[in-house]
mmCIF file of C-alpha atoms in Angstrom:
data_model
loop_
_atom_site.group_PDB
_atom_site.id
_atom_site.type_symbol
_atom_site.label_atom_id
_atom_site.label_comp_id
_atom_site.label_asym_id
_atom_site.label_seq_id
_atom_site.Cartn_x
_atom_site.Cartn_y
_atom_site.Cartn_z
ATOM 1 C CA MET A 1 -27.292 10.969 0.674
ATOM 2 C CA GLU A 2 -28.049 7.314 -0.086
ATOM 3 C CA ILE A 3 -26.549 4.759 -2.479
ATOM 4 C CA LYS A 4 -29.989 4.496 -4.133
ATOM 5 C CA GLN A 5 -29.914 8.207 -5.009
ATOM 6 C CA LEU A 6 -26.489 7.840 -6.617
ATOM 7 C CA GLU A 7 -27.637 4.771 -8.571
ATOM 8 C CA TYR A 8 -30.622 6.684 -9.980
ATOM 9 C CA PHE A 9 -28.439 9.714 -10.753
ATOM 10 C CA VAL A 10 -25.772 7.695 -12.618
ATOM 11 C CA ALA A 11 -28.367 5.644 -14.534
ATOM 12 C CA THR A 12 -30.133 8.828 -15.653
ATOM 13 C CA ALA A 13 -26.848 10.421 -16.717
ATOM 14 C CA ASP A 14 -25.787 7.281 -18.628
ATOM 15 C CA HIS A 15 -29.086 6.972 -20.528
ATOM 16 C CA GLY A 16 -29.864 10.676 -20.949
ATOM 17 C CA SER A 17 -33.507 10.004 -20.209
ATOM 18 C CA LEU A 18 -35.656 9.512 -17.124
ATOM 19 C CA ASN A 19 -37.765 6.938 -18.963
ATOM 20 C CA ARG A 20 -34.804 4.816 -20.082
ATOM 21 C CA ALA A 21 -33.264 5.104 -16.610
ATOM 22 C CA ALA A 22 -36.549 3.878 -15.118
ATOM 23 C CA GLU A 23 -36.513 0.870 -17.457
ATOM 24 C CA ARG A 24 -32.938 0.093 -16.481
ATOM 25 C CA LEU A 25 -33.778 0.384 -12.781
ATOM 26 C CA TYR A 26 -37.067 -1.557 -13.061
ATOM 27 C CA THR A 27 -39.080 1.321 -11.625
ATOM 28 C CA SER A 28 -41.318 4.133 -12.861
ATOM 29 C CA GLN A 29 -40.313 7.450 -14.435
ATOM 30 C CA PRO A 30 -42.031 9.488 -11.677
ATOM 31 C CA ASN A 31 -40.089 7.565 -9.050
ATOM 32 C CA VAL A 32 -36.754 8.292 -10.763
ATOM 33 C CA SER A 33 -37.716 11.961 -11.042
ATOM 34 C CA LYS A 34 -38.656 12.032 -7.354
ATOM 35 C CA VAL A 35 -35.353 10.486 -6.229
ATOM 36 C CA ILE A 36 -33.287 12.854 -8.423
ATOM 37 C CA ALA A 37 -35.228 15.860 -7.125
ATOM 38 C CA ALA A 38 -34.582 14.757 -3.531
ATOM 39 C CA LEU A 39 -30.855 14.449 -4.267
ATOM 40 C CA GLU A 40 -30.733 17.920 -5.856
ATOM 41 C CA LYS A 41 -32.558 19.386 -2.870
ATOM 42 C CA GLU A 42 -30.188 17.699 -0.419
ATOM 43 C CA ILE A 43 -26.973 18.949 -2.058
ATOM 44 C CA GLY A 44 -28.452 22.290 -3.145
ATOM 45 C CA VAL A 45 -27.574 22.237 -6.861
ATOM 46 C CA GLN A 46 -29.265 21.347 -10.151
ATOM 47 C CA LEU A 47 -27.807 18.176 -11.665
ATOM 48 C CA PHE A 48 -29.659 17.960 -14.999
ATOM 49 C CA LYS A 49 -30.992 20.393 -17.605
ATOM 50 C CA ARG A 50 -33.415 19.638 -20.427
ATOM 51 C CA ASN A 51 -32.611 20.072 -24.131
ATOM 52 C CA ASN A 52 -34.044 18.908 -27.468
ATOM 53 C CA ARG A 53 -32.448 15.474 -27.089
ATOM 54 C CA GLY A 54 -33.713 14.868 -23.558
ATOM 55 C CA ILE A 55 -31.678 15.767 -20.477
ATOM 56 C CA GLU A 56 -27.974 16.318 -19.913
ATOM 57 C CA LEU A 57 -25.707 16.967 -16.957
ATOM 58 C CA THR A 58 -25.108 20.462 -15.658
ATOM 59 C CA GLU A 59 -21.574 21.474 -14.653
ATOM 60 C CA HIS A 60 -22.405 20.469 -11.076
ATOM 61 C CA GLY A 61 -23.764 17.184 -12.382
ATOM 62 C CA LYS A 62 -20.544 16.477 -14.269
ATOM 63 C CA MET A 63 -18.542 17.121 -11.103
ATOM 64 C CA LEU A 64 -20.698 14.676 -9.143
ATOM 65 C CA TYR A 65 -20.827 11.976 -11.826
ATOM 66 C CA GLY A 66 -17.230 10.748 -11.516
ATOM 67 C CA HIS A 67 -17.353 10.569 -7.721
ATOM 68 C CA ALA A 68 -20.766 8.888 -7.744
ATOM 69 C CA SER A 69 -19.561 6.252 -10.230
ATOM 70 C CA SER A 70 -16.510 5.558 -8.076
ATOM 71 C CA ILE A 71 -18.658 5.183 -4.946
ATOM 72 C CA LEU A 72 -20.980 2.751 -6.707
ATOM 73 C CA LYS A 73 -18.055 0.644 -7.935
ATOM 74 C CA SER A 74 -16.660 0.503 -4.402
ATOM 75 C CA SER A 75 -20.101 -0.423 -3.105
ATOM 76 C CA ASP A 76 -20.307 -3.313 -5.592
ATOM 77 C CA ILE A 77 -16.852 -4.532 -4.554
ATOM 78 C CA ILE A 78 -17.802 -4.461 -0.868
ATOM 79 C CA LEU A 79 -21.024 -6.393 -1.516
ATOM 80 C CA SER A 80 -19.166 -8.928 -3.640
ATOM 81 C CA MET A 81 -16.526 -9.438 -0.960
ATOM 82 C CA VAL A 82 -19.113 -9.933 1.775
ATOM 83 C CA GLN A 83 -21.205 -12.320 -0.282
ATOM 84 C CA LYS A 84 -18.222 -14.439 -1.350
ATOM 85 C CA GLN A 85 -16.607 -14.565 2.089
ATOM 86 C CA THR A 86 -16.852 -18.219 3.131
ATOM 87 C CA HIS A 87 -13.668 -18.438 5.244
ATOM 88 C CA ARG A 88 -11.918 -16.360 7.854
ATOM 89 C CA SER A 89 -9.736 -13.625 6.413
ATOM 90 C CA PHE A 90 -6.218 -12.484 7.225
ATOM 91 C CA SER A 91 -4.991 -9.208 5.742
ATOM 92 C CA VAL A 92 -1.593 -7.554 6.127
ATOM 93 C CA SER A 93 -0.160 -4.305 4.799
ATOM 94 C CA GLY A 94 3.537 -3.588 4.368
ATOM 95 C CA TYR A 95 6.310 -2.589 2.003
ATOM 96 C CA GLN A 96 7.285 -4.354 -1.206
ATOM 97 C CA SER A 97 8.978 -7.421 0.270
ATOM 98 C CA SER A 98 9.778 -10.821 -1.217
ATOM 99 C CA LEU A 99 10.496 -12.042 2.316
ATOM 100 C CA ILE A 100 7.010 -11.232 3.622
ATOM 101 C CA ALA A 101 5.552 -12.587 0.372
ATOM 102 C CA ARG A 102 7.275 -15.890 1.094
ATOM 103 C CA PHE A 103 5.998 -15.986 4.659
ATOM 104 C CA MET A 104 2.445 -15.192 3.506
ATOM 105 C CA ALA A 105 2.690 -18.076 1.026
ATOM 106 C CA GLU A 106 3.775 -20.384 3.859
ATOM 107 C CA ILE A 107 0.814 -19.267 5.972
ATOM 108 C CA TYR A 108 -1.487 -19.925 3.030
ATOM 109 C CA GLU A 109 -0.098 -23.446 2.648
ATOM 110 C CA SER A 110 -0.622 -24.157 6.349
ATOM 111 C CA ARG A 111 -4.202 -22.814 6.279
ATOM 112 C CA LYS A 112 -5.231 -23.883 2.788
ATOM 113 C CA ASN A 113 -9.025 -23.958 2.257
ATOM 114 C CA GLU A 114 -9.534 -22.396 5.702
ATOM 115 C CA LEU A 115 -8.420 -18.815 5.169
ATOM 116 C CA ASN A 116 -8.651 -15.934 2.702
ATOM 117 C CA LEU A 117 -5.426 -13.892 2.643
ATOM 118 C CA GLU A 118 -4.595 -10.388 1.444
ATOM 119 C CA TYR A 119 -1.322 -8.481 1.274
ATOM 120 C CA ARG A 120 -1.355 -4.773 0.405
ATOM 121 C CA GLU A 121 1.784 -2.774 -0.403
ATOM 122 C CA GLY A 122 2.284 0.874 0.395
ATOM 123 C CA VAL A 123 4.305 3.531 2.200
ATOM 124 C CA VAL A 124 4.012 4.099 5.964
ATOM 125 C CA GLU A 125 1.003 6.431 5.728
ATOM 126 C CA GLU A 126 -0.913 3.976 3.531
ATOM 127 C CA ILE A 127 0.022 0.991 5.691
ATOM 128 C CA THR A 128 -1.162 2.646 8.902
ATOM 129 C CA ASP A 129 -4.343 3.913 7.219
ATOM 130 C CA HIS A 130 -5.154 0.353 6.120
ATOM 131 C CA VAL A 131 -4.881 -0.857 9.708
ATOM 132 C CA ALA A 132 -6.843 2.078 11.141
ATOM 133 C CA GLU A 133 -9.622 1.544 8.590
ATOM 134 C CA HIS A 134 -9.867 -2.219 9.334
ATOM 135 C CA ILE A 135 -8.634 -3.077 5.845
ATOM 136 C CA SER A 136 -5.638 -4.890 7.348
ATOM 137 C CA GLU A 137 -5.224 -6.562 10.719
ATOM 138 C CA ILE A 138 -1.578 -5.532 11.087
ATOM 139 C CA GLY A 139 0.958 -3.416 9.210
ATOM 140 C CA ILE A 140 4.653 -4.282 8.946
ATOM 141 C CA VAL A 141 6.894 -1.172 8.961
ATOM 142 C CA TYR A 142 10.441 -0.120 9.748
ATOM 143 C CA ILE A 143 11.128 3.284 11.261
ATOM 144 C CA ALA A 144 14.386 5.137 11.976
ATOM 145 C CA LYS A 145 15.165 5.370 15.700
ATOM 146 C CA ASP A 146 14.969 9.162 15.795
ATOM 147 C CA GLN A 147 11.504 9.113 14.180
ATOM 148 C CA ILE A 148 9.834 6.587 16.484
ATOM 149 C CA CYS A 149 8.589 9.238 18.913
ATOM 150 C CA CYS A 150 7.005 11.202 16.027
ATOM 151 C CA PHE A 151 5.642 7.971 14.565
ATOM 152 C CA ARG A 152 3.962 6.989 17.840
ATOM 153 C CA HIS A 153 2.400 10.454 18.040
ATOM 154 C CA ILE A 154 0.896 10.020 14.566
ATOM 155 C CA LEU A 155 -0.363 6.557 15.494
ATOM 156 C CA GLY A 156 -2.052 7.961 18.597
ATOM 157 C CA HIS A 157 -4.399 10.000 16.395
ATOM 158 C CA LYS A 158 -5.261 6.837 14.444
ATOM 159 C CA LYS A 159 -5.727 4.791 17.649
ATOM 160 C CA LEU A 160 -2.913 2.453 16.683
ATOM 161 C CA GLU A 161 0.068 0.962 18.505
ATOM 162 C CA PHE A 162 3.612 0.214 17.309
ATOM 163 C CA HIS A 163 5.348 -2.928 18.588
ATOM 164 C CA PRO A 164 9.109 -3.023 17.862
ATOM 165 C CA LEU A 165 10.602 -6.423 17.017
ATOM 166 C CA PHE A 166 14.283 -5.875 16.124
ATOM 167 C CA GLN A 167 16.721 -3.425 14.527
ATOM 168 C CA ARG A 168 18.576 -3.576 11.220
ATOM 169 C CA GLY A 169 20.754 -1.414 8.991
ATOM 170 C CA ILE A 170 20.437 -0.798 5.253
ATOM 171 C CA CYS A 171 21.694 -2.505 2.115
ATOM 172 C CA VAL A 172 21.835 -1.734 -1.603
ATOM 173 C CA TYR A 173 20.127 -4.140 -4.007
ATOM 174 C CA ILE A 174 21.885 -4.677 -7.352
ATOM 175 C CA GLY A 175 21.489 -7.061 -10.284
ATOM 176 C CA SER A 176 23.995 -9.204 -12.185
ATOM 177 C CA LYS A 177 24.508 -6.481 -14.816
ATOM 178 C CA HIS A 178 25.710 -3.991 -12.223
ATOM 179 C CA PRO A 179 29.508 -3.358 -12.254
ATOM 180 C CA LEU A 180 29.660 -3.963 -8.480
ATOM 181 C CA TYR A 181 27.871 -7.323 -8.612
ATOM 182 C CA ASN A 182 30.930 -9.258 -7.493
ATOM 183 C CA ARG A 183 31.262 -7.118 -4.387
ATOM 184 C CA ASP A 184 29.778 -8.024 -0.985
ATOM 185 C CA SER A 185 29.708 -4.546 0.533
ATOM 186 C CA ILE A 186 29.941 -0.862 -0.251
ATOM 187 C CA ASP A 187 31.034 2.309 1.556
ATOM 188 C CA PHE A 188 28.787 5.300 2.195
ATOM 189 C CA SER A 189 31.143 7.419 0.087
ATOM 190 C CA GLU A 190 30.379 5.255 -2.970
ATOM 191 C CA LEU A 191 26.601 5.769 -2.875
ATOM 192 C CA THR A 192 26.781 8.990 -4.894
ATOM 193 C CA ASP A 193 28.406 7.043 -7.758
ATOM 194 C CA LEU A 194 25.372 4.760 -8.111
ATOM 195 C CA LYS A 195 22.058 5.155 -9.923
ATOM 196 C CA PHE A 196 19.009 4.663 -7.695
ATOM 197 C CA MET A 197 15.348 4.187 -8.464
ATOM 198 C CA GLN A 198 12.970 6.327 -6.419
ATOM 199 C CA GLY A 199 9.609 5.153 -5.118
ATOM 200 C CA LYS A 200 6.636 6.972 -3.605
ATOM 201 C CA GLU A 201 7.301 10.039 -1.503
ATOM 202 C CA ASP A 202 7.490 8.914 2.117
ATOM 203 C CA PHE A 203 8.340 11.028 5.155
ATOM 204 C CA PHE A 204 9.788 7.889 6.783
ATOM 205 C CA ALA A 205 11.861 6.755 3.775
ATOM 206 C CA ILE A 206 15.382 5.453 4.391
ATOM 207 C CA GLU A 207 16.956 7.996 2.036
ATOM 208 C CA HIS A 208 16.082 10.892 4.348
ATOM 209 C CA HIS A 209 18.511 9.531 6.948
ATOM 210 C CA ILE A 210 21.519 8.974 4.678
ATOM 211 C CA GLU A 211 23.380 12.132 5.701
ATOM 212 C CA LYS A 212 23.014 11.440 9.425
ATOM 213 C CA ILE A 213 23.884 7.730 9.441
ATOM 214 C CA SER A 214 26.824 8.260 7.068
ATOM 215 C CA GLY A 215 28.317 10.951 9.281
ATOM 216 C CA GLY A 216 27.930 13.502 6.500
ATOM 217 C CA THR A 217 29.689 11.325 3.896
ATOM 218 C CA ALA A 218 26.573 10.956 1.726
ATOM 219 C CA HIS A 219 23.754 13.445 1.126
ATOM 220 C CA LEU A 220 20.243 12.798 -0.176
ATOM 221 C CA GLU A 221 20.435 15.622 -2.712
ATOM 222 C CA ASN A 222 23.601 14.104 -4.203
ATOM 223 C CA LEU A 223 22.061 10.691 -4.903
ATOM 224 C CA ASN A 224 21.482 10.040 -8.619
ATOM 225 C CA THR A 225 17.837 8.940 -9.081
ATOM 226 C CA PRO A 226 17.078 8.658 -12.822
ATOM 227 C CA PHE A 227 14.081 6.353 -12.473
ATOM 228 C CA TYR A 228 10.814 6.643 -10.530
ATOM 229 C CA THR A 229 8.435 3.730 -9.950
ATOM 230 C CA ASN A 230 6.129 2.298 -7.308
ATOM 231 C CA SER A 231 5.793 -1.010 -9.181
ATOM 232 C CA ASP A 232 7.369 -4.094 -7.600
ATOM 233 C CA TYR A 233 7.449 -5.729 -11.062
ATOM 234 C CA MET A 234 9.327 -2.754 -12.504
ATOM 235 C CA ILE A 235 11.776 -2.705 -9.590
ATOM 236 C CA HIS A 236 12.699 -6.368 -10.152
ATOM 237 C CA ASN A 237 13.123 -5.862 -13.889
ATOM 238 C CA LEU A 238 15.298 -2.787 -13.439
ATOM 239 C CA LEU A 239 17.496 -4.606 -10.939
ATOM 240 C CA LYS A 240 17.891 -7.656 -13.191
ATOM 241 C CA ASN A 241 18.348 -5.844 -16.506
ATOM 242 C CA THR A 242 20.062 -2.507 -15.798
ATOM 243 C CA ASP A 243 22.725 -0.874 -13.628
ATOM 244 C CA ILE A 244 20.057 0.854 -11.522
ATOM 245 C CA CYS A 245 19.931 -0.171 -7.870
ATOM 246 C CA CYS A 246 17.695 0.484 -4.877
ATOM 247 C CA MET A 247 18.086 0.924 -1.148
ATOM 248 C CA GLY A 248 16.327 -1.194 1.455
ATOM 249 C CA ILE A 249 16.442 -2.655 4.932
ATOM 250 C CA ASP A 250 19.173 -5.240 5.497
ATOM 251 C CA LEU A 251 16.698 -8.100 5.845
ATOM 252 C CA VAL A 252 17.102 -9.883 2.552
ATOM 253 C CA SER A 253 15.223 -12.912 1.277
ATOM 254 C CA LYS A 254 17.452 -15.652 -0.131
ATOM 255 C CA GLU A 255 15.097 -15.921 -3.116
ATOM 256 C CA TYR A 256 16.687 -12.742 -4.467
ATOM 257 C CA GLU A 257 19.939 -14.581 -5.175
ATOM 258 C CA ASN A 258 18.079 -17.087 -7.379
ATOM 259 C CA GLN A 259 16.838 -14.141 -9.462
ATOM 260 C CA GLY A 260 20.316 -12.727 -10.016
ATOM 261 C CA ILE A 261 19.842 -10.016 -7.409
ATOM 262 C CA LYS A 262 22.080 -9.526 -4.403
ATOM 263 C CA ALA A 263 22.264 -7.115 -1.495
ATOM 264 C CA LEU A 264 25.458 -5.210 -0.762
ATOM 265 C CA LYS A 265 25.922 -4.456 2.913
ATOM 266 C CA VAL A 266 26.764 -0.843 3.681
ATOM 267 C CA ASN A 267 29.996 -0.751 5.668
ATOM 268 C CA ASN A 268 29.914 0.837 9.119
ATOM 269 C CA CYS A 269 26.140 1.218 8.986
ATOM 270 C CA GLN A 270 24.517 1.160 12.399
ATOM 271 C CA HIS A 271 21.301 -0.711 13.043
ATOM 272 C CA PHE A 272 19.187 2.443 13.017
ATOM 273 C CA LEU A 273 15.957 0.988 11.582
ATOM 274 C CA THR A 274 13.434 -0.556 13.955
ATOM 275 C CA LEU A 275 11.204 -3.140 12.301
ATOM 276 C CA GLY A 276 7.893 -3.872 13.969
ATOM 277 C CA TYR A 277 4.189 -4.170 13.493
ATOM 278 C CA VAL A 278 1.256 -1.800 13.889
ATOM 279 C CA ASN A 279 -2.177 -2.853 15.093
ATOM 280 C CA ARG A 280 -5.317 -1.279 16.465
ATOM 281 C CA LYS A 281 -5.309 -0.579 20.198
ATOM 282 C CA LYS A 282 -6.849 -3.324 22.342
ATOM 283 C CA ASP A 283 -7.239 -5.673 19.353
ATOM 284 C CA GLU A 284 -6.033 -9.232 19.914
ATOM 285 C CA LEU A 285 -3.743 -10.676 17.283
ATOM 286 C CA SER A 286 -4.962 -13.634 15.253
ATOM 287 C CA GLU A 287 -2.932 -16.836 15.159
ATOM 288 C CA GLU A 288 -1.865 -15.920 11.632
ATOM 289 C CA SER A 289 -0.510 -12.536 12.761
ATOM 290 C CA LYS A 290 1.441 -14.242 15.525
ATOM 291 C CA MET A 291 2.751 -16.751 12.998
ATOM 292 C CA LEU A 292 3.937 -14.016 10.612
ATOM 293 C CA ILE A 293 5.605 -12.055 13.425
ATOM 294 C CA GLU A 294 7.349 -15.189 14.691
ATOM 295 C CA LYS A 295 8.651 -15.968 11.202
ATOM 296 C CA LEU A 296 10.122 -12.450 10.912
ATOM 297 C CA VAL A 297 11.809 -12.638 14.317
ATOM 298 C CA ARG A 298 13.190 -16.116 13.649
ATOM 299 C CA TYR A 299 14.531 -15.073 10.248
ATOM 300 C CA ASN A 300 16.245 -12.022 11.720
ATOM 301 C CA LYS A 301 17.983 -14.257 14.312
ATOM 302 C CA SER A 302 19.211 -16.566 11.564
ATOM 303 C CA LEU A 303 21.117 -13.789 9.745
#
């Protein structure tokens, strides 16, 4: 199957006519008919049927249309990216993080007009997929100690490596409207009294380890989670304007305080999360990757 075949198929479906599709594609009607016939033969189904108004999609054609349109859009994006690429690129995937956002901004400032930068947010599976698929050079993740062995096994299938940097515990982010805003810390036993927002389902999410690290004091099923979102913008607004809080790694950017958001340390919480980076096996790190990693390590030492 070729991109050209999908282009002819979508154009014919959009215009409902082989002649109008040919005009749109700057080719002849017999050529469009030939390409469509070749596509139907290749996939083994009829895509169009004739009626009094011209031609229309069959049920198989309707099923293919959405996927074909999506593929063509992605193809256009790829071509646009390649054609506009005038500088080196540096792409990172990771969690929603104001700290990494700040470091990426600093890297941009130091490489202005020399580098195109990208930062993609996601859960562990998405982050590692981005690296494996060459969308990102590295992925920044944190994994619970007892899951590292499983994590490395998963990475092996994707031909990736995990490089630990340091270990941290967890904290609870709250805004100025939260009744505990004047506190500096919280006990595990108090977590069930709070309202949490829940993000994307993630096998490696912090919440899955609450019972173990709290010594049985707190249980995942007892946490009150009235709000679901995977939007960083929504998370910030909920923290600033409601009594809903969220859980995260105890590696907090100072910019949060300027936004009326603070992080409560969780008392007696061990450093059970290992923060590190993922990259493709045998790939050398760029200077920008090394710079980002160094900034993370230095910041951790300053806390």
